[in-house]
Amino acid sequence: MANSKSPWSGQTLTAQGLGLTDDKTGAVVLPTYAATTYLRDADNQYRSGHVYSRDDNPTYKPVERLLAELDQGQDALLFGSGMAAAVAVFQALKPGDHVIAPKVMYWSLRNWLLGFAKEWGLDIELVDCTNVEAVEAAIRPGETRLVWLETPANPMWTLSDVAAIATLCKRNDVLLAVDSTCATPVLSKPLTLGADIVMHSATKYLNGHSDVIAGALICAGDSPFWQRIRSIRRGGGAVLSPQDANQLLRGMRTLYIRVRQSCETAMLLATTLNNHPLVSKVHYPGLTSAADHELAKQQMPGGFGGMLSIQVAGGEHSAIKTAAHTRLWKRATSLGGVESLIEHRASIEGENTPVPLDLLRLSTGIEDAQELLNDLQQALEKAHDV
Ligand SMILES: *Cc1c(COP(=O)(O)O)cnc(C)c1O
């Protein structure tokens, strides 16, 4: 159980990978335990605490402890992907349970909820979770088991008020889980605002180098529900490879400086493009004109994130052409890596997407900010034959 609260800041803990060294060798980088199975003692006991690597792997321990420290939770669990982590929370519910999830959220999870989760008997209701009153009205006392939030939410970067919704949930005995992938623990700590569970796609900012698929859950406190999630990981087998767990710990060592640089660049892009004649709208909670800017200042004291979206003047065709004319920005899905990515979001979400057709999603990396801005400006001009 990862409940030792460290005296050090998140920045120091990540930089040093918790400051742990290998007892046997003095190595300052921890080893990867590739083993799938572990010795049983002669008296038939398992004193090492390890039996089989689908249950747990020693390589996970420092990563899970670090994640728990960063989000100020009690315990953490690594999963084979962000989706596996999120799905484990819903699988821990029972058929018939009523679940509130946001209308604007990560597309693959939204599809999973409206497809599989409904078929398996969960009563999924999509609600405008940027509106606390709407969440309050949707809660059915005695029937609602879970509220799922994503903040800031893909790909409009609107916020949900975690503290206010946590109060509602507590009053009605409802669990609150928050997908905090895009905020990262650097910018926001939902467990300190009253959430029960935080989820991260560690594929994104936590690893930060677009070379590991991983997910994590962190709990505020142990509970039968948390133990059910743990047993779902073991039984369902959606485990992370130990090599990827160690690589994730390596990636996390630079988390703070990467996220801060991305925030700084995203702010420059948002404020500049907000006044650009070829951009009709910028979606970024750091803009003083954003509807939830005041909430963002409270809930994201470390910065407003590295993600923003722009709507391009001239519509879908101009947006796709803008992405085509960039030289530095890579046209790819995903986010949170050191390299900047640009994506015409509606194209990947396909039919029935609620995303505006002229929208480009930008994941700012850590390249030179001015070069990133110049590249977007020249691409916008080329796309509009300026
Ligand atoms: C990427 C992402 C996920 C899913 O994570 P995977 O690691 O790709 O499975 C969930 N939520 C958000 C906000 C994401 O960006």
PDB file of N, CA, C and O and ligand atoms in Angstrom, residues 79-86 105-109 148 150-154 157 179-183 199-205 212-216 307 333-336 345 361, ligand 1:
ATOM      1  N   PHE A  79      -1.974  -0.008 -15.208  1.00  0.00           N
ATOM      2  CA  PHE A  79      -2.699  -0.859 -16.154  1.00  0.00           C
ATOM      3  C   PHE A  79      -2.001  -0.820 -17.508  1.00  0.00           C
ATOM      4  O   PHE A  79      -1.166   0.054 -17.765  1.00  0.00           O
ATOM      5  N   GLY A  80      -2.400  -1.767 -18.376  1.00  0.00           N
ATOM      6  CA  GLY A  80      -1.792  -1.876 -19.703  1.00  0.00           C
ATOM      7  C   GLY A  80      -2.123  -0.722 -20.636  1.00  0.00           C
ATOM      8  O   GLY A  80      -1.481  -0.578 -21.681  1.00  0.00           O
ATOM      9  N   SER A  81      -3.107   0.113 -20.291  1.00  0.00           N
ATOM     10  CA  SER A  81      -3.421   1.317 -21.070  1.00  0.00           C
ATOM     11  C   SER A  81      -4.333   2.203 -20.231  1.00  0.00           C
ATOM     12  O   SER A  81      -4.876   1.754 -19.208  1.00  0.00           O
ATOM     13  N   GLY A  82      -4.522   3.420 -20.684  1.00  0.00           N
ATOM     14  CA  GLY A  82      -5.475   4.310 -20.025  1.00  0.00           C
ATOM     15  C   GLY A  82      -6.883   3.744 -20.108  1.00  0.00           C
ATOM     16  O   GLY A  82      -7.651   3.811 -19.147  1.00  0.00           O
ATOM     17  N   MET A  83      -7.228   3.202 -21.263  1.00  0.00           N
ATOM     18  CA  MET A  83      -8.560   2.607 -21.428  1.00  0.00           C
ATOM     19  C   MET A  83      -8.763   1.447 -20.457  1.00  0.00           C
ATOM     20  O   MET A  83      -9.843   1.302 -19.872  1.00  0.00           O
ATOM     21  N   ALA A  84      -7.740   0.598 -20.300  1.00  0.00           N
ATOM     22  CA  ALA A  84      -7.857  -0.537 -19.368  1.00  0.00           C
ATOM     23  C   ALA A  84      -8.100  -0.024 -17.945  1.00  0.00           C
ATOM     24  O   ALA A  84      -8.885  -0.617 -17.191  1.00  0.00           O
ATOM     25  N   ALA A  85      -7.440   1.075 -17.584  1.00  0.00           N
ATOM     26  CA  ALA A  85      -7.624   1.647 -16.242  1.00  0.00           C
ATOM     27  C   ALA A  85      -9.055   2.161 -16.086  1.00  0.00           C
ATOM     28  O   ALA A  85      -9.739   1.866 -15.098  1.00  0.00           O
ATOM     29  N   ALA A  86      -9.528   2.914 -17.089  1.00  0.00           N
ATOM     30  CA  ALA A  86     -10.876   3.488 -17.009  1.00  0.00           C
ATOM     31  C   ALA A  86     -11.930   2.381 -16.977  1.00  0.00           C
ATOM     32  O   ALA A  86     -12.855   2.395 -16.151  1.00  0.00           O
ATOM     33  N   MET A 105     -16.171  14.281 -23.830  1.00  0.00           N
ATOM     34  CA  MET A 105     -15.145  13.466 -23.179  1.00  0.00           C
ATOM     35  C   MET A 105     -14.347  12.699 -24.220  1.00  0.00           C
ATOM     36  O   MET A 105     -14.688  12.704 -25.402  1.00  0.00           O
ATOM     37  N   TYR A 106     -13.305  12.023 -23.744  1.00  0.00           N
ATOM     38  CA  TYR A 106     -12.431  11.233 -24.602  1.00  0.00           C
ATOM     39  C   TYR A 106     -13.275  10.251 -25.421  1.00  0.00           C
ATOM     40  O   TYR A 106     -14.041   9.452 -24.862  1.00  0.00           O
ATOM     41  N   TRP A 107     -13.108  10.319 -26.732  1.00  0.00           N
ATOM     42  CA  TRP A 107     -14.002   9.660 -27.685  1.00  0.00           C
ATOM     43  C   TRP A 107     -14.064   8.138 -27.503  1.00  0.00           C
ATOM     44  O   TRP A 107     -15.147   7.546 -27.497  1.00  0.00           O
ATOM     45  N   SER A 108     -12.941   7.479 -27.331  1.00  0.00           N
ATOM     46  CA  SER A 108     -12.944   6.008 -27.242  1.00  0.00           C
ATOM     47  C   SER A 108     -13.681   5.528 -25.996  1.00  0.00           C
ATOM     48  O   SER A 108     -14.384   4.513 -26.033  1.00  0.00           O
ATOM     49  N   LEU A 109     -13.521   6.268 -24.910  1.00  0.00           N
ATOM     50  CA  LEU A 109     -14.202   5.861 -23.678  1.00  0.00           C
ATOM     51  C   LEU A 109     -15.704   6.126 -23.801  1.00  0.00           C
ATOM     52  O   LEU A 109     -16.528   5.308 -23.370  1.00  0.00           O
ATOM     53  N   TRP A 148     -18.487  10.184 -13.436  1.00  0.00           N
ATOM     54  CA  TRP A 148     -17.179  10.193 -14.106  1.00  0.00           C
ATOM     55  C   TRP A 148     -16.995  11.572 -14.719  1.00  0.00           C
ATOM     56  O   TRP A 148     -17.870  12.063 -15.439  1.00  0.00           O
ATOM     57  N   GLU A 150     -14.166  14.321 -16.774  1.00  0.00           N
ATOM     58  CA  GLU A 150     -12.889  14.511 -17.459  1.00  0.00           C
ATOM     59  C   GLU A 150     -12.659  16.010 -17.479  1.00  0.00           C
ATOM     60  O   GLU A 150     -13.491  16.760 -17.993  1.00  0.00           O
ATOM     61  N   THR A 151     -11.537  16.458 -16.920  1.00  0.00           N
ATOM     62  CA  THR A 151     -11.313  17.897 -16.856  1.00  0.00           C
ATOM     63  C   THR A 151      -9.826  18.209 -16.900  1.00  0.00           C
ATOM     64  O   THR A 151      -9.075  17.585 -16.158  1.00  0.00           O
ATOM     65  N   PRO A 152      -9.381  19.115 -17.826  1.00  0.00           N
ATOM     66  CA  PRO A 152     -10.155  19.681 -18.931  1.00  0.00           C
ATOM     67  C   PRO A 152     -10.536  18.573 -19.910  1.00  0.00           C
ATOM     68  O   PRO A 152      -9.807  17.604 -20.051  1.00  0.00           O
ATOM     69  N   ALA A 153     -11.684  18.761 -20.596  1.00  0.00           N
ATOM     70  CA  ALA A 153     -12.241  17.667 -21.389  1.00  0.00           C
ATOM     71  C   ALA A 153     -11.893  17.798 -22.869  1.00  0.00           C
ATOM     72  O   ALA A 153     -11.980  18.881 -23.460  1.00  0.00           O
ATOM     73  N   ASN A 154     -11.538  16.673 -23.441  1.00  0.00           N
ATOM     74  CA  ASN A 154     -11.226  16.521 -24.855  1.00  0.00           C
ATOM     75  C   ASN A 154     -12.439  16.774 -25.739  1.00  0.00           C
ATOM     76  O   ASN A 154     -13.474  16.184 -25.477  1.00  0.00           O
ATOM     77  N   TRP A 157     -11.640  21.426 -24.099  1.00  0.00           N
ATOM     78  CA  TRP A 157     -10.870  21.907 -22.943  1.00  0.00           C
ATOM     79  C   TRP A 157     -11.726  22.718 -21.985  1.00  0.00           C
ATOM     80  O   TRP A 157     -11.278  23.693 -21.382  1.00  0.00           O
ATOM     81  N   ASP A 179     -11.007  11.625 -14.820  1.00  0.00           N
ATOM     82  CA  ASP A 179      -9.944  11.423 -15.811  1.00  0.00           C
ATOM     83  C   ASP A 179      -9.141  12.716 -15.849  1.00  0.00           C
ATOM     84  O   ASP A 179      -9.587  13.738 -16.361  1.00  0.00           O
ATOM     85  N   SER A 180      -7.946  12.660 -15.264  1.00  0.00           N
ATOM     86  CA  SER A 180      -7.115  13.855 -15.094  1.00  0.00           C
ATOM     87  C   SER A 180      -5.915  13.823 -16.039  1.00  0.00           C
ATOM     88  O   SER A 180      -4.919  14.513 -15.806  1.00  0.00           O
ATOM     89  N   THR A 181      -6.039  13.032 -17.109  1.00  0.00           N
ATOM     90  CA  THR A 181      -4.941  12.855 -18.064  1.00  0.00           C
ATOM     91  C   THR A 181      -4.360  14.184 -18.537  1.00  0.00           C
ATOM     92  O   THR A 181      -3.138  14.357 -18.570  1.00  0.00           O
ATOM     93  N   CYS A 182      -5.249  15.102 -18.929  1.00  0.00           N
ATOM     94  CA  CYS A 182      -4.752  16.326 -19.561  1.00  0.00           C
ATOM     95  C   CYS A 182      -4.337  17.383 -18.554  1.00  0.00           C
ATOM     96  O   CYS A 182      -3.585  18.293 -18.890  1.00  0.00           O
ATOM     97  N   ALA A 183      -4.802  17.268 -17.317  1.00  0.00           N
ATOM     98  CA  ALA A 183      -4.360  18.207 -16.286  1.00  0.00           C
ATOM     99  C   ALA A 183      -3.019  17.746 -15.705  1.00  0.00           C
ATOM    100  O   ALA A 183      -2.153  18.574 -15.412  1.00  0.00           O
ATOM    101  N   MET A 199      -7.952   8.919 -12.658  1.00  0.00           N
ATOM    102  CA  MET A 199      -7.441   8.074 -13.734  1.00  0.00           C
ATOM    103  C   MET A 199      -6.523   8.909 -14.613  1.00  0.00           C
ATOM    104  O   MET A 199      -6.782  10.085 -14.855  1.00  0.00           O
ATOM    105  N   HIS A 200      -5.420   8.267 -15.042  1.00  0.00           N
ATOM    106  CA  HIS A 200      -4.536   8.903 -16.023  1.00  0.00           C
ATOM    107  C   HIS A 200      -4.282   7.941 -17.171  1.00  0.00           C
ATOM    108  O   HIS A 200      -4.010   6.759 -16.937  1.00  0.00           O
ATOM    109  N   SER A 201      -4.326   8.450 -18.406  1.00  0.00           N
ATOM    110  CA  SER A 201      -3.662   7.733 -19.481  1.00  0.00           C
ATOM    111  C   SER A 201      -2.192   8.113 -19.349  1.00  0.00           C
ATOM    112  O   SER A 201      -1.794   9.231 -19.713  1.00  0.00           O
ATOM    113  N   ALA A 202      -1.390   7.193 -18.810  1.00  0.00           N
ATOM    114  CA  ALA A 202       0.035   7.474 -18.611  1.00  0.00           C
ATOM    115  C   ALA A 202       0.786   7.512 -19.934  1.00  0.00           C
ATOM    116  O   ALA A 202       1.949   7.923 -19.991  1.00  0.00           O
ATOM    117  N   THR A 203       0.093   7.078 -20.993  1.00  0.00           N
ATOM    118  CA  THR A 203       0.608   7.174 -22.363  1.00  0.00           C
ATOM    119  C   THR A 203       0.944   8.619 -22.713  1.00  0.00           C
ATOM    120  O   THR A 203       1.811   8.870 -23.550  1.00  0.00           O
ATOM    121  N   LYS A 204       0.248   9.555 -22.084  1.00  0.00           N
ATOM    122  CA  LYS A 204       0.314  10.955 -22.486  1.00  0.00           C
ATOM    123  C   LYS A 204       1.415  11.676 -21.706  1.00  0.00           C
ATOM    124  O   LYS A 204       2.560  11.334 -21.834  1.00  0.00           O
ATOM    125  N   TYR A 205       1.060  12.682 -20.878  1.00  0.00           N
ATOM    126  CA  TYR A 205       2.103  13.493 -20.249  1.00  0.00           C
ATOM    127  C   TYR A 205       2.983  12.698 -19.294  1.00  0.00           C
ATOM    128  O   TYR A 205       4.175  12.982 -19.167  1.00  0.00           O
ATOM    129  N   VAL A 212       5.237   4.612 -24.879  1.00  0.00           N
ATOM    130  CA  VAL A 212       4.671   3.621 -23.950  1.00  0.00           C
ATOM    131  C   VAL A 212       3.155   3.823 -23.895  1.00  0.00           C
ATOM    132  O   VAL A 212       2.696   4.966 -23.776  1.00  0.00           O
ATOM    133  N   ILE A 213       2.392   2.740 -23.995  1.00  0.00           N
ATOM    134  CA  ILE A 213       0.953   2.793 -23.719  1.00  0.00           C
ATOM    135  C   ILE A 213       0.768   2.293 -22.289  1.00  0.00           C
ATOM    136  O   ILE A 213       1.204   1.178 -21.962  1.00  0.00           O
ATOM    137  N   ALA A 214       0.173   3.109 -21.435  1.00  0.00           N
ATOM    138  CA  ALA A 214       0.004   2.721 -20.029  1.00  0.00           C
ATOM    139  C   ALA A 214      -1.119   3.532 -19.406  1.00  0.00           C
ATOM    140  O   ALA A 214      -1.470   4.608 -19.899  1.00  0.00           O
ATOM    141  N   GLY A 215      -1.677   3.001 -18.325  1.00  0.00           N
ATOM    142  CA  GLY A 215      -2.725   3.720 -17.612  1.00  0.00           C
ATOM    143  C   GLY A 215      -2.548   3.558 -16.118  1.00  0.00           C
ATOM    144  O   GLY A 215      -1.808   2.683 -15.658  1.00  0.00           O
ATOM    145  N   ALA A 216      -3.230   4.421 -15.355  1.00  0.00           N
ATOM    146  CA  ALA A 216      -3.120   4.345 -13.901  1.00  0.00           C
ATOM    147  C   ALA A 216      -4.407   4.815 -13.237  1.00  0.00           C
ATOM    148  O   ALA A 216      -5.118   5.666 -13.769  1.00  0.00           O
ATOM    149  N   MET A 307      -2.746  21.602 -23.848  1.00  0.00           N
ATOM    150  CA  MET A 307      -3.687  21.279 -24.923  1.00  0.00           C
ATOM    151  C   MET A 307      -4.560  22.480 -25.245  1.00  0.00           C
ATOM    152  O   MET A 307      -5.072  23.148 -24.346  1.00  0.00           O
ATOM    153  N   THR A 333      -2.596  11.518 -34.049  1.00  0.00           N
ATOM    154  CA  THR A 333      -3.458  11.560 -32.869  1.00  0.00           C
ATOM    155  C   THR A 333      -2.583  11.376 -31.628  1.00  0.00           C
ATOM    156  O   THR A 333      -1.383  11.211 -31.734  1.00  0.00           O
ATOM    157  N   SER A 334      -3.197  11.417 -30.448  1.00  0.00           N
ATOM    158  CA  SER A 334      -2.523  11.343 -29.152  1.00  0.00           C
ATOM    159  C   SER A 334      -2.061  12.735 -28.715  1.00  0.00           C
ATOM    160  O   SER A 334      -2.266  13.734 -29.431  1.00  0.00           O
ATOM    161  N   LEU A 335      -1.438  12.782 -27.546  1.00  0.00           N
ATOM    162  CA  LEU A 335      -1.093  14.079 -26.948  1.00  0.00           C
ATOM    163  C   LEU A 335      -0.096  13.854 -25.812  1.00  0.00           C
ATOM    164  O   LEU A 335       0.160  12.727 -25.402  1.00  0.00           O
ATOM    165  N   GLY A 336       0.450  14.978 -25.342  1.00  0.00           N
ATOM    166  CA  GLY A 336       1.262  14.935 -24.125  1.00  0.00           C
ATOM    167  C   GLY A 336       2.696  14.482 -24.312  1.00  0.00           C
ATOM    168  O   GLY A 336       3.394  14.218 -23.335  1.00  0.00           O
ATOM    169  N   ARG A 345      -9.634  16.741 -35.547  1.00  0.00           N
ATOM    170  CA  ARG A 345     -10.229  15.800 -34.599  1.00  0.00           C
ATOM    171  C   ARG A 345     -11.444  15.060 -35.196  1.00  0.00           C
ATOM    172  O   ARG A 345     -11.629  13.869 -34.960  1.00  0.00           O
ATOM    173  N   ARG A 361      -6.964  20.126 -33.141  1.00  0.00           N
ATOM    174  CA  ARG A 361      -6.503  19.950 -31.764  1.00  0.00           C
ATOM    175  C   ARG A 361      -4.976  20.033 -31.752  1.00  0.00           C
ATOM    176  O   ARG A 361      -4.311  19.382 -32.564  1.00  0.00           O
TER     177      ARG A 361
HETATM  178  C1  LIG B   1      -5.547   8.842 -24.371  1.00  0.00           C
HETATM  179  C2  LIG B   1      -6.605   9.083 -23.380  1.00  0.00           C
HETATM  180  C3  LIG B   1      -7.295   8.028 -22.777  1.00  0.00           C
HETATM  181  C4  LIG B   1      -7.023   6.586 -23.127  1.00  0.00           C
HETATM  182  O1  LIG B   1      -5.713   6.215 -22.805  1.00  0.00           O
HETATM  183  P1  LIG B   1      -4.882   5.072 -23.610  1.00  0.00           P
HETATM  184  O2  LIG B   1      -3.595   5.047 -22.875  1.00  0.00           O
HETATM  185  O3  LIG B   1      -4.775   5.535 -25.035  1.00  0.00           O
HETATM  186  O4  LIG B   1      -5.658   3.818 -23.501  1.00  0.00           O
HETATM  187  C5  LIG B   1      -8.271   8.337 -21.843  1.00  0.00           C
HETATM  188  N1  LIG B   1      -8.565   9.612 -21.519  1.00  0.00           N
HETATM  189  C6  LIG B   1      -7.926  10.658 -22.087  1.00  0.00           C
HETATM  190  C7  LIG B   1      -8.289  12.045 -21.689  1.00  0.00           C
HETATM  191  C8  LIG B   1      -6.929  10.439 -23.035  1.00  0.00           C
HETATM  192  O5  LIG B   1      -6.311  11.477 -23.599  1.00  0.00           O
END
